[in-house]
């Protein structure tokens, strides 16, 4: 009955949030454009993340009938549901109490991490999915059987290939194998070396990609950070971990006094969790930028499970008032999010929604002129959005360059294919159609010639004025 109820809650959560976001969210975030592009390139890395972010989009590329925006939201909330299940199992394993496991799971309802806050990211939702299972497999490996190192290696390898910040936790696990005698015994078992091999099989292709592309992802992270005192760290910590205050309060009211865990494996997990978190916070205290909240956010998915394990008494049953309140809060968050979008508060319900009809308009203009699907787009950044929303699903024509390291690019571009299928170019905002409008783009492709140019109006949403945009048509070879 417990597993059935858990499955019902998680699938209901994923389905409800997927349907809601598809219906009320005006457009996907820019991270979706990045993920699609990296999936199209099918490389072992990208300018910001390893290969898993792009690989998630492969099924949407293999089955063109799939709606890209529905796919974006569905994969997010299915991944979140898997991560929530991991939180429940980790909490039950650490606390040996199903009521405490449910309390940890329902505490997640107090955080935007599992709903509206996670939509904007193409990587953090994968960490939310993988980190709880990774740490559960670690606990199993040091307490039950060394064979669990194999599962840990797979989860850790995939999480590392979702975002490099996973190396913080993996580094903590590695230190525990060196410093804790009971964990250090893993080096006496061949299965541990097989686990190491699995991990390096997963991450080595990305290391090679980074070497070939001048370590673009690390250079991008470095470009986001400047030295300087950063007191906003404390605000970020409060906005991320505030649900733990409510969890502590519920535990106190239920007679469960928080305390240092007596179990050795639980203390080891605390060290693995806190050491990298403290180091990251210490670093960002003296460095500004770097999307601090984005770095800290995934750590919260582990926090409720770890907190319920640090109790002196075990909860015999879930307090009804706590269960009701936390469940009700989940509905309030869903209703509040929907209300904000439907009533368009602060333009949230219409932001950038004009890109959808614009993409369809441009795609139709190409088909009417040449009678073929639009295969390639280029020019201003606006063209990148057409790769997601234009019905033909065109590819970008920006080439990779180690000097400029473009975020969105085409890894498999061939000149002959461009000439054969043609290209649609989009100019900068308010730039008239003149002979020099696409000069910068055509410098990279001197063999391409503009067939005709057409001015159109683009309005991102009703909060912004319509602006002139020039379209440049490079005809397919048949024309």
XYZ file of C-alpha atoms in Angstrom:
479
model
C 0.000 0.000 0.000
C 2.859 2.380 0.867
C 4.576 1.983 -2.502
C 1.276 2.308 -4.339
C 0.493 5.550 -2.523
C 4.001 6.836 -3.190
C 3.706 6.041 -6.888
C 0.286 7.679 -7.057
C 1.570 10.850 -5.404
C 4.632 11.131 -7.634
C 2.905 10.365 -10.935
C 0.038 12.684 -10.010
C 2.532 15.412 -9.166
C 4.424 15.015 -12.437
C 1.261 14.845 -14.544
C -0.412 17.821 -12.874
C 2.586 20.112 -13.162
C 3.313 19.032 -16.740
C -0.239 19.777 -17.880
C -0.333 23.064 -15.951
C 2.923 24.413 -17.343
C 2.063 23.358 -20.892
C -1.251 25.218 -20.647
C -0.231 28.416 -18.848
C 3.510 28.931 -19.384
C 3.888 31.292 -22.372
C 7.254 30.069 -23.674
C 10.103 27.818 -22.672
C 13.226 29.429 -21.142
C 16.405 30.014 -23.112
C 17.923 26.943 -21.439
C 15.553 24.842 -23.566
C 17.013 26.374 -26.735
C 20.483 25.469 -25.508
C 19.531 21.903 -24.619
C 17.903 21.348 -28.015
C 20.963 22.676 -29.825
C 23.351 20.514 -27.830
C 21.115 17.531 -28.534
C 21.194 18.296 -32.247
C 24.985 18.463 -32.189
C 25.216 15.032 -30.516
C 28.655 15.760 -29.082
C 30.269 14.637 -25.832
C 30.053 18.103 -24.340
C 28.787 21.641 -24.751
C 30.026 25.152 -23.978
C 28.306 25.083 -20.562
C 27.547 21.499 -19.569
C 28.629 17.905 -20.208
C 26.756 15.619 -22.590
C 23.691 14.448 -20.604
C 21.810 17.766 -20.938
C 21.766 17.460 -24.717
C 21.268 13.702 -24.762
C 17.963 14.075 -22.910
C 16.606 15.776 -26.042
C 17.527 12.923 -28.388
C 14.102 11.200 -28.215
C 12.431 14.472 -29.251
C 14.752 14.606 -32.269
C 14.113 10.975 -33.223
C 10.333 11.436 -33.082
C 9.449 14.752 -34.779
C 5.785 14.301 -33.851
C 6.681 15.061 -30.241
C 5.942 18.655 -29.263
C 9.198 20.203 -28.063
C 7.634 22.402 -25.404
C 5.549 19.521 -24.012
C 8.686 17.380 -24.030
C 10.597 20.064 -22.115
C 8.053 20.244 -19.295
C 7.312 16.509 -19.204
C 10.973 15.497 -18.901
C 11.467 18.058 -16.148
C 8.644 16.865 -13.946
C 9.190 13.172 -14.611
C 12.799 13.685 -13.547
C 11.635 15.590 -10.465
C 9.277 12.722 -9.603
C 12.174 10.250 -9.836
C 14.243 12.508 -7.571
C 11.389 12.817 -5.072
C 11.170 9.028 -4.966
C 14.896 8.945 -4.280
C 14.419 11.418 -1.436
C 11.748 9.159 0.097
C 13.869 6.005 -0.136
C 16.967 7.806 1.167
C 15.016 9.209 4.114
C 13.548 5.793 4.920
C 16.964 4.157 4.692
C 18.585 6.715 6.990
C 15.760 7.057 9.521
C 14.358 3.512 9.388
C 10.926 5.151 9.536
C 8.296 5.415 6.822
C 6.497 8.316 8.565
C 9.763 10.285 8.603
C 10.311 9.398 4.957
C 6.898 10.829 4.109
C 7.631 13.910 6.172
C 10.880 14.464 4.256
C 9.089 13.983 0.935
C 6.228 16.332 1.758
C 8.638 18.979 3.049
C 9.781 19.361 -0.554
C 6.387 20.955 -1.246
C 7.587 24.036 0.611
C 10.335 24.624 -1.936
C 10.113 25.859 -5.499
C 12.921 23.432 -6.332
C 10.444 20.752 -7.387
C 8.131 22.967 -9.431
C 8.295 26.523 -10.775
C 11.929 27.259 -9.814
C 13.287 24.253 -11.721
C 11.619 25.001 -15.074
C 14.265 27.525 -16.092
C 17.201 25.103 -15.885
C 18.414 22.530 -18.368
C 20.757 20.883 -15.847
C 19.617 21.284 -12.228
C 16.533 19.135 -12.705
C 18.812 16.251 -13.665
C 20.743 16.718 -10.414
C 17.463 16.709 -8.490
C 16.693 13.394 -10.177
C 20.092 11.760 -9.679
C 21.599 13.072 -6.431
C 19.211 11.327 -3.996
C 19.757 7.965 -5.689
C 23.501 8.555 -5.901
C 23.722 9.154 -2.152
C 21.367 6.259 -1.395
C 23.619 3.925 -3.392
C 26.633 5.317 -1.506
C 25.017 4.547 1.855
C 24.137 1.057 0.652
C 27.705 0.509 -0.583
C 29.281 1.377 2.782
C 26.693 -0.412 4.915
C 25.248 -3.358 2.976
C 27.251 -4.667 0.029
C 30.179 -3.440 -2.024
C 28.206 -4.302 -5.151
C 26.252 -1.107 -4.588
C 29.361 0.781 -5.745
C 28.368 -0.221 -9.278
C 25.015 1.548 -8.973
C 26.740 4.516 -7.345
C 29.201 4.723 -10.247
C 26.387 4.842 -12.824
C 24.407 7.486 -10.902
C 27.505 9.549 -10.130
C 28.755 9.333 -13.714
C 25.415 10.458 -15.136
C 25.109 13.247 -12.549
C 28.625 14.455 -13.347
C 27.711 14.488 -17.008
C 24.650 16.557 -16.169
C 26.590 19.244 -14.318
C 30.162 19.533 -13.113
C 29.047 20.665 -9.645
C 28.370 16.972 -8.944
C 32.140 16.643 -8.573
C 31.751 18.351 -5.188
C 29.776 15.405 -3.808
C 31.844 12.836 -5.696
C 34.945 14.445 -4.205
C 33.438 14.114 -0.731
C 32.761 10.431 -1.352
C 36.325 9.946 -2.593
C 37.743 11.605 0.542
C 35.638 9.298 2.708
C 37.206 6.268 1.012
C 40.623 7.623 2.021
C 39.948 8.977 5.514
C 37.340 6.613 7.016
C 38.749 3.138 7.800
C 35.400 1.342 7.415
C 34.911 2.879 3.982
C 38.542 2.436 2.981
C 38.009 -1.321 2.948
C 36.335 -0.856 -0.450
C 39.818 -0.847 -2.007
C 40.129 -4.517 -1.063
C 37.238 -5.511 -3.323
C 37.557 -5.891 -7.126
C 33.973 -4.649 -7.618
C 35.061 -1.183 -6.452
C 37.617 -0.965 -9.273
C 34.948 -2.056 -11.733
C 32.815 0.810 -10.409
C 35.707 3.211 -10.985
C 36.014 1.917 -14.540
C 32.292 2.493 -15.170
C 32.531 6.034 -13.837
C 35.517 6.915 -16.013
C 33.897 5.337 -19.079
C 31.020 7.788 -18.596
C 33.133 10.894 -18.020
C 36.218 10.347 -20.208
C 34.539 11.273 -23.541
C 33.663 14.649 -22.039
C 37.229 15.180 -20.852
C 38.414 14.608 -24.431
C 35.754 16.997 -25.748
C 36.850 19.687 -23.279
C 40.458 19.266 -24.381
C 39.488 19.627 -28.039
C 37.339 22.708 -27.346
C 39.763 24.633 -25.146
C 37.866 23.786 -21.932
C 34.974 25.994 -23.000
C 32.658 25.036 -20.114
C 35.217 25.914 -17.455
C 36.051 29.184 -19.200
C 32.359 30.058 -19.246
C 32.030 29.430 -15.493
C 35.151 31.503 -14.845
C 33.730 34.368 -16.915
C 30.687 34.515 -14.633
C 32.638 35.053 -11.396
C 34.455 38.121 -10.033
C 36.400 38.473 -6.802
C 34.670 40.445 -4.033
C 32.715 40.091 -0.808
C 29.325 38.527 -1.538
C 26.917 38.961 1.377
C 24.022 37.881 -0.843
C 25.213 34.341 -0.063
C 23.218 34.410 3.168
C 20.066 35.534 1.374
C 20.521 32.728 -1.141
C 20.965 30.158 1.628
C 17.821 31.382 3.369
C 15.686 31.334 0.205
C 16.812 27.785 -0.608
C 16.898 26.069 2.787
C 14.072 27.859 4.634
C 11.765 24.757 4.479
C 14.117 23.082 6.953
C 12.952 25.495 9.661
C 9.390 24.230 9.156
C 10.611 20.631 9.151
C 12.502 21.219 12.409
C 9.380 22.753 13.932
C 7.207 19.779 12.897
C 9.755 17.351 14.296
C 9.812 19.200 17.606
C 6.016 19.228 17.845
C 5.986 15.502 17.073
C 8.393 14.739 19.900
C 11.380 13.978 17.690
C 14.360 15.836 19.128
C 17.047 16.616 16.535
C 20.463 15.275 17.479
C 23.751 13.950 16.184
C 23.147 10.538 14.569
C 24.673 7.578 16.295
C 24.957 5.461 13.165
C 28.405 5.593 11.559
C 27.070 5.544 8.006
C 24.809 8.502 8.747
C 27.728 10.512 10.138
C 29.772 9.715 7.056
C 26.940 10.912 4.826
C 26.687 14.124 6.840
C 30.382 14.750 6.221
C 30.083 14.001 2.508
C 27.134 16.418 2.298
C 28.386 19.266 4.464
C 32.046 19.428 3.403
C 31.445 20.410 -0.256
C 28.528 22.666 0.719
C 30.685 24.578 3.218
C 33.536 24.862 0.703
C 31.202 26.191 -2.010
C 29.669 28.712 0.420
C 33.115 29.834 1.592
C 34.179 30.347 -2.029
C 31.109 32.348 -2.980
C 31.373 34.472 0.163
C 34.397 36.104 -1.475
C 33.281 35.845 -5.121
C 30.338 37.533 -6.810
C 28.252 36.165 -9.684
C 28.359 32.612 -10.926
C 24.625 32.075 -10.431
C 24.992 31.332 -6.734
C 21.408 30.119 -6.290
C 21.823 27.740 -9.212
C 24.863 26.158 -7.541
C 23.241 25.748 -4.129
C 19.741 24.774 -5.258
C 20.300 21.019 -5.893
C 21.731 20.513 -2.397
C 18.268 21.030 -0.953
C 16.872 17.829 -2.479
C 19.045 15.875 -0.016
C 18.476 18.104 3.019
C 15.068 16.852 4.298
C 16.160 13.209 4.118
C 19.357 13.965 6.023
C 17.531 16.095 8.597
C 14.922 13.463 9.493
C 17.749 10.993 10.069
C 19.213 13.284 12.736
C 16.522 12.585 15.335
C 16.765 10.891 18.734
C 13.276 9.343 18.613
C 11.570 7.730 15.659
C 8.174 8.951 14.503
C 5.569 6.216 14.823
C 3.057 7.814 12.474
C 2.850 10.899 10.311
C 1.123 13.778 12.195
C -2.195 14.375 10.446
C -2.024 18.153 10.716
C 1.476 18.180 9.223
C 0.475 15.818 6.416
C -2.610 17.883 5.636
C -0.770 21.214 5.794
C 2.128 20.144 3.587
C -0.218 18.536 1.065
C -2.398 21.645 1.043
C 0.663 23.809 0.474
C 1.440 21.804 -2.678
C -2.020 22.687 -4.017
C -1.590 26.349 -3.005
C 1.708 26.577 -4.892
C 0.120 25.038 -7.982
C -2.878 27.375 -7.753
C -0.727 30.413 -7.084
C 1.536 29.666 -10.029
C -1.467 29.187 -12.323
C -3.090 32.405 -11.097
C 0.075 34.426 -11.710
C 0.339 33.082 -15.246
C -3.339 33.375 -16.161
C -3.675 36.923 -14.808
C -0.316 37.842 -16.357
C 1.130 39.394 -13.201
C 4.392 41.197 -14.012
C 4.022 39.958 -17.607
C 4.766 36.397 -16.434
C 1.912 34.914 -18.464
C 2.871 36.500 -21.778
C 6.629 36.988 -21.574
C 8.247 36.418 -24.964
C 5.082 34.701 -26.241
C 5.345 36.596 -29.527
C 8.210 34.359 -30.611
C 5.770 31.500 -31.303
C 3.590 33.195 -33.968
C 6.695 34.929 -35.346
C 8.447 31.581 -35.831
C 5.388 30.143 -37.581
C 5.069 33.266 -39.753
C 8.695 33.084 -40.856
C 8.479 29.341 -41.491
C 5.353 29.853 -43.620
C 7.021 32.672 -45.566
C 9.891 30.327 -46.475
C 7.581 27.488 -47.507
C 5.420 29.797 -49.640
C 8.464 31.174 -51.414
C 10.405 27.955 -52.039
C 8.003 25.088 -51.303
C 10.486 23.275 -49.053
C 10.929 23.023 -45.274
C 13.165 25.606 -43.642
C 16.441 23.806 -42.928
C 18.842 26.486 -41.682
C 18.617 29.837 -39.900
C 21.246 32.352 -38.878
C 21.970 35.963 -38.103
C 20.772 37.656 -34.898
C 20.074 35.767 -31.656
C 16.384 35.781 -32.535
C 17.180 33.059 -35.077
C 18.106 30.672 -32.269
C 14.503 30.594 -31.067
C 13.316 29.451 -34.493
C 15.230 26.196 -33.993
C 12.726 25.409 -31.230
C 9.455 26.978 -32.395
C 9.551 26.927 -36.199
C 7.560 23.888 -37.434
C 10.396 22.841 -39.776
C 12.852 22.639 -36.849
C 15.744 24.315 -38.655
C 19.354 24.183 -37.496
C 21.564 27.158 -36.720
C 24.448 28.012 -39.093
C 26.871 29.370 -36.483
C 30.116 27.403 -36.586
C 32.207 26.435 -33.581
C 35.261 28.598 -32.960
C 37.669 28.075 -30.054
C 38.333 31.813 -29.994
C 34.711 32.984 -29.634
C 33.248 29.757 -28.166
C 29.622 30.386 -29.167
C 27.020 28.969 -26.818
C 24.763 27.721 -29.624
C 26.401 26.395 -32.781
C 26.275 23.726 -35.454
C 28.902 21.006 -35.045
C 28.220 19.251 -38.361
C 27.759 22.081 -40.826
C 28.724 21.554 -44.492
C 28.856 24.268 -47.143
C 27.294 22.117 -49.822
C 24.318 21.378 -47.619
C 23.764 25.083 -46.978
C 23.834 25.805 -50.705
C 21.512 22.902 -51.472
C 18.865 23.661 -48.811
C 19.170 27.426 -48.433
C 19.271 29.648 -45.371
C 16.972 32.170 -43.738
C 18.809 35.046 -42.059
C 17.320 37.313 -39.390
C 18.684 40.794 -38.815
C 19.102 42.733 -35.599
C 16.193 44.655 -34.105
C 15.274 47.929 -35.879
C 17.847 47.311 -38.615
C 16.536 48.115 -42.067
C 16.988 45.843 -45.045
C 20.113 47.125 -46.806
C 23.052 45.627 -48.633
C 25.054 45.547 -45.361
C 22.354 44.043 -43.131
C 23.845 40.544 -43.200
C 27.435 41.490 -43.972
C 28.857 39.865 -40.822
C 27.081 36.549 -41.429
C 27.979 36.352 -45.117
C 31.639 36.948 -44.359
C 31.711 33.410 -42.975
C 29.941 32.060 -46.078
C 31.157 34.108 -49.095
C 29.699 31.585 -51.527
C 26.145 32.329 -50.350
C 24.069 35.146 -51.856
C 20.908 36.867 -50.695
C 17.984 36.087 -52.973
C 15.662 38.691 -51.481
C 15.054 40.599 -48.264
C 11.782 41.247 -46.500
C 11.042 43.560 -43.532
C 8.626 42.208 -40.892
C 7.495 43.391 -37.487
C 8.291 41.422 -34.339
C 6.697 41.964 -30.929
C 7.975 39.803 -28.090
C 4.838 40.391 -26.011
C 2.273 43.087 -25.279
C 4.565 44.704 -22.691
C 7.041 45.628 -25.440
C 6.684 47.610 -28.631
C 6.824 45.939 -32.016
C 10.169 46.352 -33.780
C 11.345 46.029 -37.342
C 13.254 42.885 -38.256
C 14.773 42.144 -41.655
C 14.567 38.653 -43.147
C 17.169 37.590 -45.658
C 16.358 34.658 -47.957
C 19.204 32.585 -49.398
C 17.445 30.377 -51.930
C 17.916 26.604 -52.134
C 20.126 25.498 -55.000
C 17.155 24.348 -57.066
C 16.061 27.974 -57.309
